mmCIF file of C-alpha atoms and ligand atoms in Angstrom:
data_model
loop_
_atom_site.group_PDB
_atom_site.id
_atom_site.type_symbol
_atom_site.label_atom_id
_atom_site.label_comp_id
_atom_site.label_asym_id
_atom_site.label_seq_id
_atom_site.Cartn_x
_atom_site.Cartn_y
_atom_site.Cartn_z
ATOM 1 C CA MET A 1 -14.183 83.985 5.973
ATOM 2 C CA VAL A 2 -13.210 81.641 7.765
ATOM 3 C CA ALA A 3 -9.155 80.812 7.310
ATOM 4 C CA THR A 4 -8.486 77.772 6.069
ATOM 5 C CA GLY A 5 -5.501 75.370 6.140
ATOM 6 C CA ARG A 6 -5.547 75.569 9.845
ATOM 7 C CA THR A 7 -4.997 71.985 11.649
ATOM 8 C CA SER A 8 -8.068 71.948 14.694
ATOM 9 C CA PRO A 9 -5.828 72.664 17.806
ATOM 10 C CA SER A 10 -5.971 69.150 19.186
ATOM 11 C CA VAL A 11 -4.490 67.042 15.442
ATOM 12 C CA MET A 12 -1.774 70.391 16.118
ATOM 13 C CA SER A 13 -1.326 69.538 19.355
ATOM 14 C CA GLU A 14 -1.039 66.036 18.524
ATOM 15 C CA ALA A 15 1.174 66.006 15.737
ATOM 16 C CA ARG A 16 3.816 68.391 18.057
ATOM 17 C CA TYR A 17 4.065 65.775 20.387
ATOM 18 C CA GLU A 18 4.681 63.085 17.689
ATOM 19 C CA GLN A 19 7.642 65.821 16.098
ATOM 20 C CA LEU A 20 8.937 66.708 20.569
ATOM 21 C CA VAL A 21 8.949 62.564 21.195
ATOM 22 C CA GLN A 22 10.181 62.308 17.091
ATOM 23 C CA ALA A 23 13.516 64.667 18.237
ATOM 24 C CA VAL A 24 14.330 63.276 21.427
ATOM 25 C CA VAL A 25 17.856 61.014 20.552
ATOM 26 C CA ASP A 26 18.704 60.850 24.142
ATOM 27 C CA TYR A 27 15.983 58.708 25.493
ATOM 28 C CA ALA A 28 14.643 55.623 23.960
ATOM 29 C CA ILE A 29 10.301 56.501 24.079
ATOM 30 C CA TYR A 30 8.010 54.012 22.460
ATOM 31 C CA MET A 31 4.651 52.906 23.732
ATOM 32 C CA LEU A 32 3.141 48.728 23.578
ATOM 33 C CA ASP A 33 0.557 47.695 23.287
ATOM 34 C CA PRO A 34 -0.557 45.689 27.190
ATOM 35 C CA SER A 35 0.311 42.550 25.938
ATOM 36 C CA GLY A 36 4.151 44.283 25.034
ATOM 37 C CA HIS A 37 4.142 44.741 21.402
ATOM 38 C CA VAL A 38 5.575 47.797 20.199
ATOM 39 C CA VAL A 39 3.407 50.577 18.898
ATOM 40 C CA SER A 40 5.733 53.951 18.361
ATOM 41 C CA TRP A 41 9.551 54.039 18.455
ATOM 42 C CA ASN A 42 11.355 57.019 17.764
ATOM 43 C CA ALA A 43 14.482 58.297 16.641
ATOM 44 C CA GLY A 44 16.329 57.616 19.988
ATOM 45 C CA ALA A 45 15.449 53.867 20.036
ATOM 46 C CA GLU A 46 16.540 53.884 16.582
ATOM 47 C CA ARG A 47 19.949 55.639 18.317
ATOM 48 C CA ILE A 48 19.511 53.019 21.393
ATOM 49 C CA LYS A 49 18.494 49.882 20.272
ATOM 50 C CA GLY A 50 19.663 50.191 16.635
ATOM 51 C CA TYR A 51 16.636 48.456 15.273
ATOM 52 C CA ARG A 52 13.885 51.007 12.318
ATOM 53 C CA ALA A 53 10.754 51.727 13.702
ATOM 54 C CA ASP A 54 9.248 48.837 10.511
ATOM 55 C CA GLU A 55 11.854 45.918 12.180
ATOM 56 C CA VAL A 56 10.305 46.824 15.253
ATOM 57 C CA ILE A 57 6.664 47.238 15.531
ATOM 58 C CA GLY A 58 4.612 44.624 15.970
ATOM 59 C CA ARG A 59 7.464 42.502 18.217
ATOM 60 C CA HIS A 60 7.200 42.256 21.458
ATOM 61 C CA PHE A 61 9.751 44.084 23.886
ATOM 62 C CA SER A 62 10.807 40.606 25.159
ATOM 63 C CA LEU A 63 13.690 41.552 22.454
ATOM 64 C CA PHE A 64 15.592 43.753 23.484
ATOM 65 C CA PHE A 65 16.548 41.586 27.206
ATOM 66 C CA THR A 66 19.526 39.373 26.905
ATOM 67 C CA ALA A 67 18.477 35.157 26.522
ATOM 68 C CA GLN A 68 18.718 34.750 30.839
ATOM 69 C CA ASP A 69 16.878 37.391 31.960
ATOM 70 C CA CYS A 70 13.901 36.192 29.283
ATOM 71 C CA ALA A 71 14.557 33.038 30.401
ATOM 72 C CA ASP A 72 14.246 34.010 33.762
ATOM 73 C CA GLY A 73 10.467 35.906 32.936
ATOM 74 C CA ARG A 74 11.612 39.752 33.946
ATOM 75 C CA PRO A 75 10.025 41.033 30.764
ATOM 76 C CA GLN A 76 7.323 39.388 31.880
ATOM 77 C CA ARG A 77 7.537 40.220 35.665
ATOM 78 C CA LEU A 78 7.624 44.329 33.882
ATOM 79 C CA LEU A 79 4.637 43.751 32.490
ATOM 80 C CA GLN A 80 2.763 43.043 34.743
ATOM 81 C CA GLN A 81 4.037 45.221 37.550
ATOM 82 C CA ALA A 82 3.237 48.311 35.745
ATOM 83 C CA LEU A 83 -0.395 46.971 35.239
ATOM 84 C CA ASP A 84 -1.213 45.741 38.646
ATOM 85 C CA GLN A 85 0.637 49.288 39.899
ATOM 86 C CA GLY A 86 0.362 51.566 37.574
ATOM 87 C CA GLY A 87 4.260 51.843 37.407
ATOM 88 C CA ALA A 88 7.705 50.250 37.044
ATOM 89 C CA GLN A 89 11.219 50.782 36.665
ATOM 90 C CA ASP A 90 13.946 48.628 36.159
ATOM 91 C CA GLU A 91 18.189 48.751 35.754
ATOM 92 C CA GLY A 92 20.428 46.082 33.930
ATOM 93 C CA TRP A 93 21.466 45.031 30.724
ATOM 94 C CA ARG A 94 19.867 45.366 27.401
ATOM 95 C CA VAL A 95 21.095 44.153 23.593
ATOM 96 C CA ARG A 96 20.875 45.936 20.923
ATOM 97 C CA LYS A 97 19.998 45.076 17.592
ATOM 98 C CA ASP A 98 23.899 43.853 16.723
ATOM 99 C CA GLY A 99 23.978 41.618 19.681
ATOM 100 C CA THR A 100 25.565 44.340 21.299
ATOM 101 C CA GLN A 101 24.798 45.704 25.625
ATOM 102 C CA PHE A 102 24.003 48.426 26.881
ATOM 103 C CA TRP A 103 23.595 48.965 30.612
ATOM 104 C CA ALA A 104 19.701 51.047 30.541
ATOM 105 C CA LEU A 105 17.938 52.763 33.177
ATOM 106 C CA ALA A 106 14.252 51.718 32.431
ATOM 107 C CA ALA A 107 11.024 53.315 33.161
ATOM 108 C CA LEU A 108 7.203 51.550 32.331
ATOM 109 C CA ASP A 109 3.912 53.545 32.760
ATOM 110 C CA VAL A 110 0.563 52.229 32.253
ATOM 111 C CA ILE A 111 -1.718 54.462 29.339
ATOM 112 C CA ARG A 112 -5.488 54.749 30.021
ATOM 113 C CA ASP A 113 -8.190 56.500 28.307
ATOM 114 C CA GLY A 114 -11.153 58.414 29.208
ATOM 115 C CA GLN A 115 -12.650 55.744 30.846
ATOM 116 C CA GLY A 116 -9.914 54.437 32.493
ATOM 117 C CA GLN A 117 -8.620 51.642 30.179
ATOM 118 C CA VAL A 118 -5.759 50.308 30.076
ATOM 119 C CA ILE A 119 -4.505 51.855 25.488
ATOM 120 C CA GLY A 120 -0.771 50.688 26.297
ATOM 121 C CA LEU A 121 2.615 51.339 28.031
ATOM 122 C CA ALA A 122 4.768 54.235 27.463
ATOM 123 C CA LYS A 123 8.792 52.855 27.790
ATOM 124 C CA VAL A 124 10.858 55.625 28.244
ATOM 125 C CA THR A 125 14.715 53.909 28.035
ATOM 126 C CA ARG A 126 17.971 55.109 28.984
ATOM 127 C CA ASP A 127 21.621 53.876 28.367
ATOM 128 C CA ILE A 128 23.451 54.474 31.243
ATOM 129 C CA THR A 129 26.064 52.925 30.266
ATOM 130 C CA ASP A 130 28.497 55.480 30.477
ATOM 131 C CA ARG A 131 27.721 56.089 34.410
ATOM 132 C CA ARG A 132 28.155 52.605 35.022
ATOM 133 C CA GLU A 133 31.290 52.673 34.203
ATOM 134 C CA SER A 134 32.313 55.959 36.062
ATOM 135 C CA ALA A 135 30.914 54.554 38.669
ATOM 136 C CA LEU A 136 32.616 51.424 39.107
ATOM 137 C CA GLN A 137 35.742 53.517 38.244
ATOM 138 C CA LEU A 138 34.998 55.787 41.152
ATOM 139 C CA ASP A 139 34.429 52.422 43.272
ATOM 140 C CA ALA A 140 37.972 51.728 41.952
ATOM 141 C CA MET A 141 39.603 54.359 42.493
ATOM 142 C CA ARG A 142 38.300 54.445 46.351
ATOM 143 C CA ALA A 143 39.646 50.842 46.519
ATOM 144 C CA GLN A 144 43.250 52.206 45.389
ATOM 145 C CA LEU A 145 43.531 54.443 47.218
ATOM 146 C CA PHE A 146 42.644 53.073 50.604
ATOM 147 C CA GLN A 147 45.082 50.618 49.681
ATOM 148 C CA ALA A 148 47.838 53.666 48.901
ATOM 149 C CA GLN A 149 47.077 55.234 52.046
ATOM 150 C CA LYS A 150 47.107 52.293 53.910
ATOM 151 C CA LEU A 151 50.901 50.952 53.148
ATOM 152 C CA GLU A 152 51.779 54.396 53.564
ATOM 153 C CA ALA A 153 50.417 54.402 57.010
ATOM 154 C CA LEU A 154 51.987 50.803 57.442
ATOM 155 C CA GLY A 155 55.147 52.262 56.014
ATOM 156 C CA GLN A 156 55.216 54.456 59.297
ATOM 157 C CA LEU A 157 54.557 51.788 61.485
ATOM 158 C CA THR A 158 56.845 49.591 60.125
ATOM 159 C CA GLY A 159 60.453 51.169 61.166
ATOM 160 C CA GLY A 160 59.018 51.894 64.978
ATOM 161 C CA LEU A 161 58.324 48.231 65.015
ATOM 162 C CA ALA A 162 60.827 46.667 63.858
ATOM 163 C CA HIS A 163 62.336 48.025 66.436
ATOM 164 C CA ASP A 164 60.878 46.707 68.676
ATOM 165 C CA PHE A 165 61.038 43.477 67.350
ATOM 166 C CA ASN A 166 64.157 43.725 67.240
ATOM 167 C CA ASN A 167 64.453 44.328 71.221
ATOM 168 C CA LEU A 168 61.880 41.473 71.921
ATOM 169 C CA LEU A 169 64.139 39.494 69.964
ATOM 170 C CA THR A 170 66.737 40.433 72.168
ATOM 171 C CA ILE A 171 65.102 40.174 75.685
ATOM 172 C CA ILE A 172 64.092 36.577 74.214
ATOM 173 C CA LEU A 173 67.571 35.712 73.340
ATOM 174 C CA SER A 174 69.608 36.448 76.415
ATOM 175 C CA SER A 175 67.157 35.316 78.873
ATOM 176 C CA ALA A 176 67.290 31.864 76.808
ATOM 177 C CA ARG A 177 71.626 32.412 77.080
ATOM 178 C CA LEU A 178 71.343 33.306 80.983
ATOM 179 C CA ALA A 179 68.748 30.343 81.233
ATOM 180 C CA LEU A 180 70.991 27.564 79.112
ATOM 181 C CA ASN A 181 73.887 28.274 82.014
ATOM 182 C CA SER A 182 72.434 28.967 85.499
ATOM 183 C CA GLN A 183 71.506 26.324 88.198
ATOM 184 C CA ASP A 184 69.085 28.178 90.189
ATOM 185 C CA PRO A 185 65.899 26.912 89.001
ATOM 186 C CA ALA A 186 64.028 30.608 90.616
ATOM 187 C CA ARG A 187 66.309 32.166 88.499
ATOM 188 C CA ILE A 188 65.615 29.516 85.908
ATOM 189 C CA ARG A 189 61.857 30.096 86.247
ATOM 190 C CA ARG A 190 61.528 33.552 85.735
ATOM 191 C CA LEU A 191 63.990 33.904 82.812
ATOM 192 C CA LEU A 192 61.514 31.122 80.351
ATOM 193 C CA GLU A 193 58.851 33.604 82.356
ATOM 194 C CA HIS A 194 60.239 36.620 79.927
ATOM 195 C CA VAL A 195 61.179 34.846 77.007
ATOM 196 C CA LEU A 196 58.008 33.839 77.398
ATOM 197 C CA ASP A 197 56.052 36.974 78.301
ATOM 198 C CA ALA A 198 58.113 38.552 75.044
ATOM 199 C CA GLY A 199 57.299 36.163 72.573
ATOM 200 C CA GLN A 200 53.434 37.098 74.091
ATOM 201 C CA ARG A 201 54.372 40.426 72.236
ATOM 202 C CA GLY A 202 55.919 39.774 69.837
ATOM 203 C CA THR A 203 52.919 37.627 68.230
ATOM 204 C CA GLN A 204 50.626 39.970 69.602
ATOM 205 C CA LEU A 205 51.675 42.616 67.555
ATOM 206 C CA THR A 206 52.768 41.346 64.478
ATOM 207 C CA TRP A 207 48.633 39.789 64.823
ATOM 208 C CA GLN A 208 47.545 44.247 65.166
ATOM 209 C CA LEU A 209 49.892 43.837 61.988
ATOM 210 C CA LEU A 210 48.674 42.065 60.037
ATOM 211 C CA SER A 211 44.681 42.302 60.973
ATOM 212 C CA PHE A 212 45.276 46.172 59.570
ATOM 213 C CA ALA A 213 46.880 45.167 56.459
ATOM 214 C CA ARG A 214 44.262 41.908 55.833
ATOM 215 C CA HIS A 215 41.596 44.643 55.920
ATOM 216 C CA ARG A 216 41.023 44.961 52.008
ATOM 217 C CA GLN A 217 37.262 45.285 50.876
ATOM 218 C CA LEU A 218 35.778 48.168 52.174
ATOM 219 C CA SER A 219 32.569 46.229 54.048
ATOM 220 C CA VAL A 220 30.855 47.248 57.063
ATOM 221 C CA THR A 221 29.986 45.930 59.835
ATOM 222 C CA ARG A 222 28.941 46.345 63.542
ATOM 223 C CA LEU A 223 31.621 47.092 66.001
ATOM 224 C CA ALA A 224 32.857 48.061 69.216
ATOM 225 C CA PRO A 225 34.710 51.256 69.887
ATOM 226 C CA ALA A 226 37.119 50.173 72.229
ATOM 227 C CA GLU A 227 38.162 47.054 69.979
ATOM 228 C CA VAL A 228 39.239 49.634 67.356
ATOM 229 C CA ILE A 229 41.229 51.479 70.257
ATOM 230 C CA VAL A 230 42.538 49.122 71.443
ATOM 231 C CA ALA A 231 43.985 47.434 68.389
ATOM 232 C CA THR A 232 44.835 51.177 66.656
ATOM 233 C CA CYS A 233 47.086 52.398 69.970
ATOM 234 C CA GLY A 234 48.445 48.936 69.913
ATOM 235 C CA LEU A 235 50.368 49.624 66.489
ATOM 236 C CA LEU A 236 50.601 53.753 67.650
ATOM 237 C CA GLU A 237 52.443 53.036 70.922
ATOM 238 C CA HIS A 238 55.623 51.928 68.059
ATOM 239 C CA ALA A 239 55.182 54.347 65.685
ATOM 240 C CA LEU A 240 55.876 57.723 68.961
ATOM 241 C CA PRO A 241 58.890 58.934 69.684
ATOM 242 C CA ARG A 242 59.464 57.994 73.254
ATOM 243 C CA ASP A 243 59.576 61.797 74.943
ATOM 244 C CA ILE A 244 55.565 61.659 73.135
ATOM 245 C CA GLU A 245 52.805 60.719 75.538
ATOM 246 C CA LEU A 246 49.594 58.765 74.201
ATOM 247 C CA GLN A 247 46.784 58.953 76.844
ATOM 248 C CA GLN A 248 43.525 57.195 76.321
ATOM 249 C CA GLN A 249 39.823 58.106 78.235
ATOM 250 C CA VAL A 250 37.451 55.614 76.738
ATOM 251 C CA ALA A 251 34.117 55.691 77.742
ATOM 252 C CA ASP A 252 32.069 52.650 79.228
ATOM 253 C CA ASN A 253 29.269 51.257 77.280
ATOM 254 C CA LEU A 254 29.841 52.919 74.088
ATOM 255 C CA PRO A 255 27.379 51.842 71.195
ATOM 256 C CA MET A 256 28.384 49.851 69.286
ATOM 257 C CA ILE A 257 29.184 51.416 65.240
ATOM 258 C CA GLU A 258 28.462 49.950 61.770
ATOM 259 C CA VAL A 259 30.824 51.530 59.808
ATOM 260 C CA ASP A 260 34.570 49.562 58.225
ATOM 261 C CA ALA A 261 36.947 48.478 60.696
ATOM 262 C CA GLY A 262 39.832 48.758 58.380
ATOM 263 C CA GLN A 263 39.043 52.761 57.253
ATOM 264 C CA LEU A 264 38.228 53.725 60.830
ATOM 265 C CA GLN A 265 41.561 52.402 61.715
ATOM 266 C CA MET A 266 43.207 53.868 59.028
ATOM 267 C CA VAL A 267 41.908 57.268 59.903
ATOM 268 C CA LEU A 268 42.208 57.106 63.396
ATOM 269 C CA LEU A 269 45.985 56.060 62.042
ATOM 270 C CA ASN A 270 46.162 59.767 60.409
ATOM 271 C CA LEU A 271 44.406 61.819 62.944
ATOM 272 C CA MET A 272 47.763 60.970 65.722
ATOM 273 C CA PHE A 273 50.316 61.178 62.665
ATOM 274 C CA ASN A 274 48.728 64.383 62.569
ATOM 275 C CA ALA A 275 49.464 64.504 66.050
ATOM 276 C CA ARG A 276 52.177 63.579 65.946
ATOM 277 C CA ASP A 277 53.819 65.359 63.323
ATOM 278 C CA ALA A 278 52.513 69.235 64.722
ATOM 279 C CA ILE A 279 54.165 68.247 68.545
ATOM 280 C CA GLU A 280 58.085 69.203 68.404
ATOM 281 C CA GLY A 281 60.156 67.332 71.242
ATOM 282 C CA ALA A 282 57.361 66.483 74.079
ATOM 283 C CA GLY A 283 54.461 66.503 74.898
ATOM 284 C CA CYS A 284 51.196 63.985 74.844
ATOM 285 C CA ILE A 285 48.310 63.103 72.508
ATOM 286 C CA ARG A 286 45.584 62.476 74.589
ATOM 287 C CA LEU A 287 41.953 59.904 72.595
ATOM 288 C CA VAL A 288 39.295 60.611 74.027
ATOM 289 C CA VAL A 289 36.164 58.300 73.186
ATOM 290 C CA GLU A 290 32.707 59.204 74.363
ATOM 291 C CA CYS A 291 29.471 58.629 73.264
ATOM 292 C CA VAL A 292 27.503 61.891 72.509
ATOM 293 C CA GLU A 293 24.382 63.953 71.927
ATOM 294 C CA LEU A 294 23.753 65.898 69.110
ATOM 295 C CA ALA A 295 21.112 68.554 68.347
ATOM 296 C CA GLY A 296 22.702 70.348 65.095
ATOM 297 C CA GLN A 297 25.802 71.543 66.410
ATOM 298 C CA GLU A 298 28.010 69.665 63.647
ATOM 299 C CA GLU A 299 26.855 70.144 60.324
ATOM 300 C CA GLY A 300 23.438 69.581 60.824
ATOM 301 C CA LEU A 301 24.146 66.677 63.049
ATOM 302 C CA GLN A 302 21.305 64.827 65.567
ATOM 303 C CA GLY A 303 20.970 62.371 67.394
ATOM 304 C CA ARG A 304 23.369 59.849 69.968
ATOM 305 C CA PHE A 305 27.702 59.625 68.310
ATOM 306 C CA VAL A 306 30.226 57.979 68.991
ATOM 307 C CA CYS A 307 32.856 61.110 69.162
ATOM 308 C CA PHE A 308 36.361 59.793 68.915
ATOM 309 C CA GLU A 309 38.860 63.035 69.936
ATOM 310 C CA VAL A 310 42.075 63.140 69.276
ATOM 311 C CA HIS A 311 43.879 66.327 71.217
ATOM 312 C CA ASP A 312 47.415 67.578 70.661
ATOM 313 C CA ASP A 313 49.412 69.784 72.239
ATOM 314 C CA GLY A 314 51.835 70.607 69.185
ATOM 315 C CA GLN A 315 51.896 73.999 66.518
ATOM 316 C CA GLY A 316 48.336 74.533 66.246
ATOM 317 C CA ILE A 317 47.506 74.836 62.720
ATOM 318 C CA ASP A 318 46.870 78.414 60.946
ATOM 319 C CA PRO A 319 43.496 80.035 61.255
ATOM 320 C CA GLN A 320 44.266 80.980 57.670
ATOM 321 C CA VAL A 321 45.737 77.327 56.844
ATOM 322 C CA LEU A 322 42.579 76.056 58.966
ATOM 323 C CA PRO A 323 39.577 76.189 55.868
ATOM 324 C CA ARG A 324 41.966 74.461 53.400
ATOM 325 C CA ILE A 325 43.372 71.380 55.552
ATOM 326 C CA PHE A 326 40.449 68.343 54.755
ATOM 327 C CA GLU A 327 41.362 69.257 50.652
ATOM 328 C CA PRO A 328 42.867 66.647 48.987
ATOM 329 C CA PHE A 329 46.353 67.068 48.342
ATOM 330 C CA PHE A 330 46.684 69.784 50.682
ATOM 331 C CA THR A 331 49.347 70.168 53.169
ATOM 332 C CA THR A 332 51.600 72.153 54.386
ATOM 333 C CA LYS A 333 54.877 69.777 54.971
ATOM 334 C CA ALA A 334 58.399 68.480 52.681
ATOM 335 C CA PHE A 335 58.144 66.884 50.340
ATOM 336 C CA GLY A 336 58.148 63.356 51.091
ATOM 337 C CA LYS A 337 56.632 64.313 54.925
ATOM 338 C CA GLY A 338 53.394 64.355 53.783
ATOM 339 C CA THR A 339 50.230 63.645 50.899
ATOM 340 C CA GLY A 340 47.865 65.424 52.403
ATOM 341 C CA LEU A 341 45.712 62.998 51.934
ATOM 342 C CA GLY A 342 45.223 61.604 55.626
ATOM 343 C CA LEU A 343 42.705 64.741 56.360
ATOM 344 C CA SER A 344 40.341 64.302 53.138
ATOM 345 C CA GLN A 345 40.022 60.815 53.186
ATOM 346 C CA ALA A 346 39.205 60.994 57.288
ATOM 347 C CA TYR A 347 36.105 63.479 55.302
ATOM 348 C CA GLY A 348 34.827 61.325 52.807
ATOM 349 C CA PHE A 349 35.105 58.603 55.389
ATOM 350 C CA ALA A 350 32.684 60.094 57.744
ATOM 351 C CA ARG A 351 30.251 61.318 55.739
ATOM 352 C CA GLN A 352 30.068 57.946 53.855
ATOM 353 C CA SER A 353 29.426 56.580 57.159
ATOM 354 C CA LEU A 354 26.824 59.511 57.655
ATOM 355 C CA GLY A 355 29.387 61.010 60.815
ATOM 356 C CA ALA A 356 31.264 63.871 60.468
ATOM 357 C CA ILE A 357 34.839 65.373 61.485
ATOM 358 C CA GLY A 358 35.738 68.504 62.892
ATOM 359 C CA VAL A 359 38.399 70.647 63.961
ATOM 360 C CA THR A 360 39.236 73.627 66.630
ATOM 361 C CA SER A 361 43.171 74.874 66.981
ATOM 362 C CA GLN A 362 44.522 77.854 67.622
ATOM 363 C CA PRO A 363 48.151 78.186 67.076
ATOM 364 C CA GLY A 364 51.398 77.581 69.583
ATOM 365 C CA VAL A 365 48.681 75.460 72.137
ATOM 366 C CA GLY A 366 47.293 72.320 70.111
ATOM 367 C CA THR A 367 44.318 71.027 67.951
ATOM 368 C CA CYS A 368 41.362 68.624 68.831
ATOM 369 C CA MET A 369 40.277 66.916 65.607
ATOM 370 C CA SER A 370 36.479 65.394 65.974
ATOM 371 C CA LEU A 371 34.709 62.477 64.316
ATOM 372 C CA TYR A 372 31.597 61.818 64.861
ATOM 373 C CA LEU A 373 29.975 58.284 64.024
ATOM 374 C CA PRO A 374 26.380 57.093 64.581
ATOM 375 C CA ALA A 375 25.776 55.186 67.259
ATOM 376 C CA CYS A 376 23.267 51.586 65.917
ATOM 377 C CA ALA A 377 19.689 52.559 66.919
ATOM 378 C CA ASP A 378 19.443 49.321 68.905
ATOM 379 C CA PRO A 379 19.656 50.482 72.225
ATOM 380 C CA LEU A 380 21.048 46.647 73.440
ATOM 381 C CA ALA A 381 24.303 47.496 71.251
ATOM 382 C CA THR A 382 25.671 48.382 73.331
ATOM 383 C CA GLU A 383 29.541 46.381 74.138
ATOM 384 C CA GLU A 384 30.290 44.467 76.973
HETATM 385 N N1 ADP B 401 47.009 68.103 64.036
HETATM 386 C C1 ADP B 401 47.592 68.411 63.820
HETATM 387 N N2 ADP B 401 48.150 69.764 63.978
HETATM 388 C C2 ADP B 401 48.757 70.980 63.078
HETATM 389 N N3 ADP B 401 48.000 70.527 61.828
HETATM 390 C C3 ADP B 401 47.535 69.635 61.784
HETATM 391 C C4 ADP B 401 46.793 68.864 62.668
HETATM 392 N N4 ADP B 401 45.673 67.735 61.644
HETATM 393 C C5 ADP B 401 45.997 68.656 60.220
HETATM 394 N N5 ADP B 401 47.273 69.703 60.172
HETATM 395 C C6 ADP B 401 47.562 69.716 58.767
HETATM 396 O O1 ADP B 401 46.814 69.623 57.884
HETATM 397 C C7 ADP B 401 47.300 69.023 56.530
HETATM 398 C C8 ADP B 401 46.673 68.117 56.176
HETATM 399 O O2 ADP B 401 46.845 66.995 56.818
HETATM 400 P P1 ADP B 401 46.590 65.742 55.836
HETATM 401 O O3 ADP B 401 45.382 65.483 55.338
HETATM 402 O O4 ADP B 401 46.578 64.516 57.446
HETATM 403 O O5 ADP B 401 47.590 65.285 54.979
HETATM 404 P P2 ADP B 401 49.561 65.510 55.346
HETATM 405 O O6 ADP B 401 49.686 64.906 57.074
HETATM 406 O O7 ADP B 401 50.140 64.047 54.784
HETATM 407 O O8 ADP B 401 50.625 66.790 55.411
HETATM 408 C C9 ADP B 401 49.039 68.818 57.097
HETATM 409 O O9 ADP B 401 48.844 69.208 56.699
HETATM 410 C C10 ADP B 401 48.714 69.900 58.386
HETATM 411 O O10 ADP B 401 49.221 71.119 58.163
HETATM 412 MG MG1 MG B 402 48.309 63.529 57.607
#
């Protein structure tokens, strides 16, 4: 005898399939007819959008879009794109039954029957408001961290800058006084030239400081490495003790790079502050900038890069400590001297710019930090 009470396999799987779709509550899964009217509705759709099946079946799916999107013809455009290309994806605000909005990630796929006729569209929507908000928060945190680091760097610079400003003012005041009391036209002229020269150096100093302080939004632009070096070293000179020498070795005709100028300047300052901190007494910091061709030596990078190397002849890094230096908040400096954020910021910047940062160090001999940033592909894009 044939067993009864069993459905045929295909009916069975259809029922199972329906059960499966109904059980999904994290995704709204529903079908549209080719004109965009809702024909099925799962538990996830009810949970995410707030409508019961009997309230939406038969209605047009533009119901879920904002008034602005409807006015712009967005639902229709999506439908048409799906029908033309077999599928469409969209990310944007959607409206729940109670009028509140959520940020949706939606996919629309065409369903065809055995003959290839379009019988409808499957729509899968996810509420990714939380994900979007955490991404926005992360951006805000990054911007805040950048701001905090900048203040820290400015703090390191201002002491030295104030001192240098005082020196310039002293030159200006004493030269002016001497000129006032002098009868010799040649001498007066020489003194006035000193005044002008000191005034110009002061202007340049404030300009460099302000242009560093003004970088607010992170924005990627095409820039010449040598210009960033001039601006950075111009500032750094004031933060170095007299017995630390700063040498520069910047190659000619470096290719342009595409990064955020403020961040690059801050990373370079941080590397050089670290070099300064590693030197006890007299020493030398050497900045070498050159174009290199990489074939996987540095974190698998391939192609042309501008390499910024900061060498110092300081105390070096203990091999036990070396693997940790890029960790956020890792510092070997006394409380109030270091935050442990400089290198983690440098690392983040390098990765974000599709480059890398590497380190070689020998205790008692010195350290070299190398920052690699991709050269612009355009062969004509070399600086003057
Ligand atoms: N040039 C260097 N020479 C010696 N040690 C270094 C050098 N650069 C970084 N370090 C080590 O890496 C640690 C982390 O550096 P960083 O992230 O800039 O934080 P911070 O400078 O605030 O300590 C430093 O505390 C130091 O121990
Ligand atoms: Mg540091």
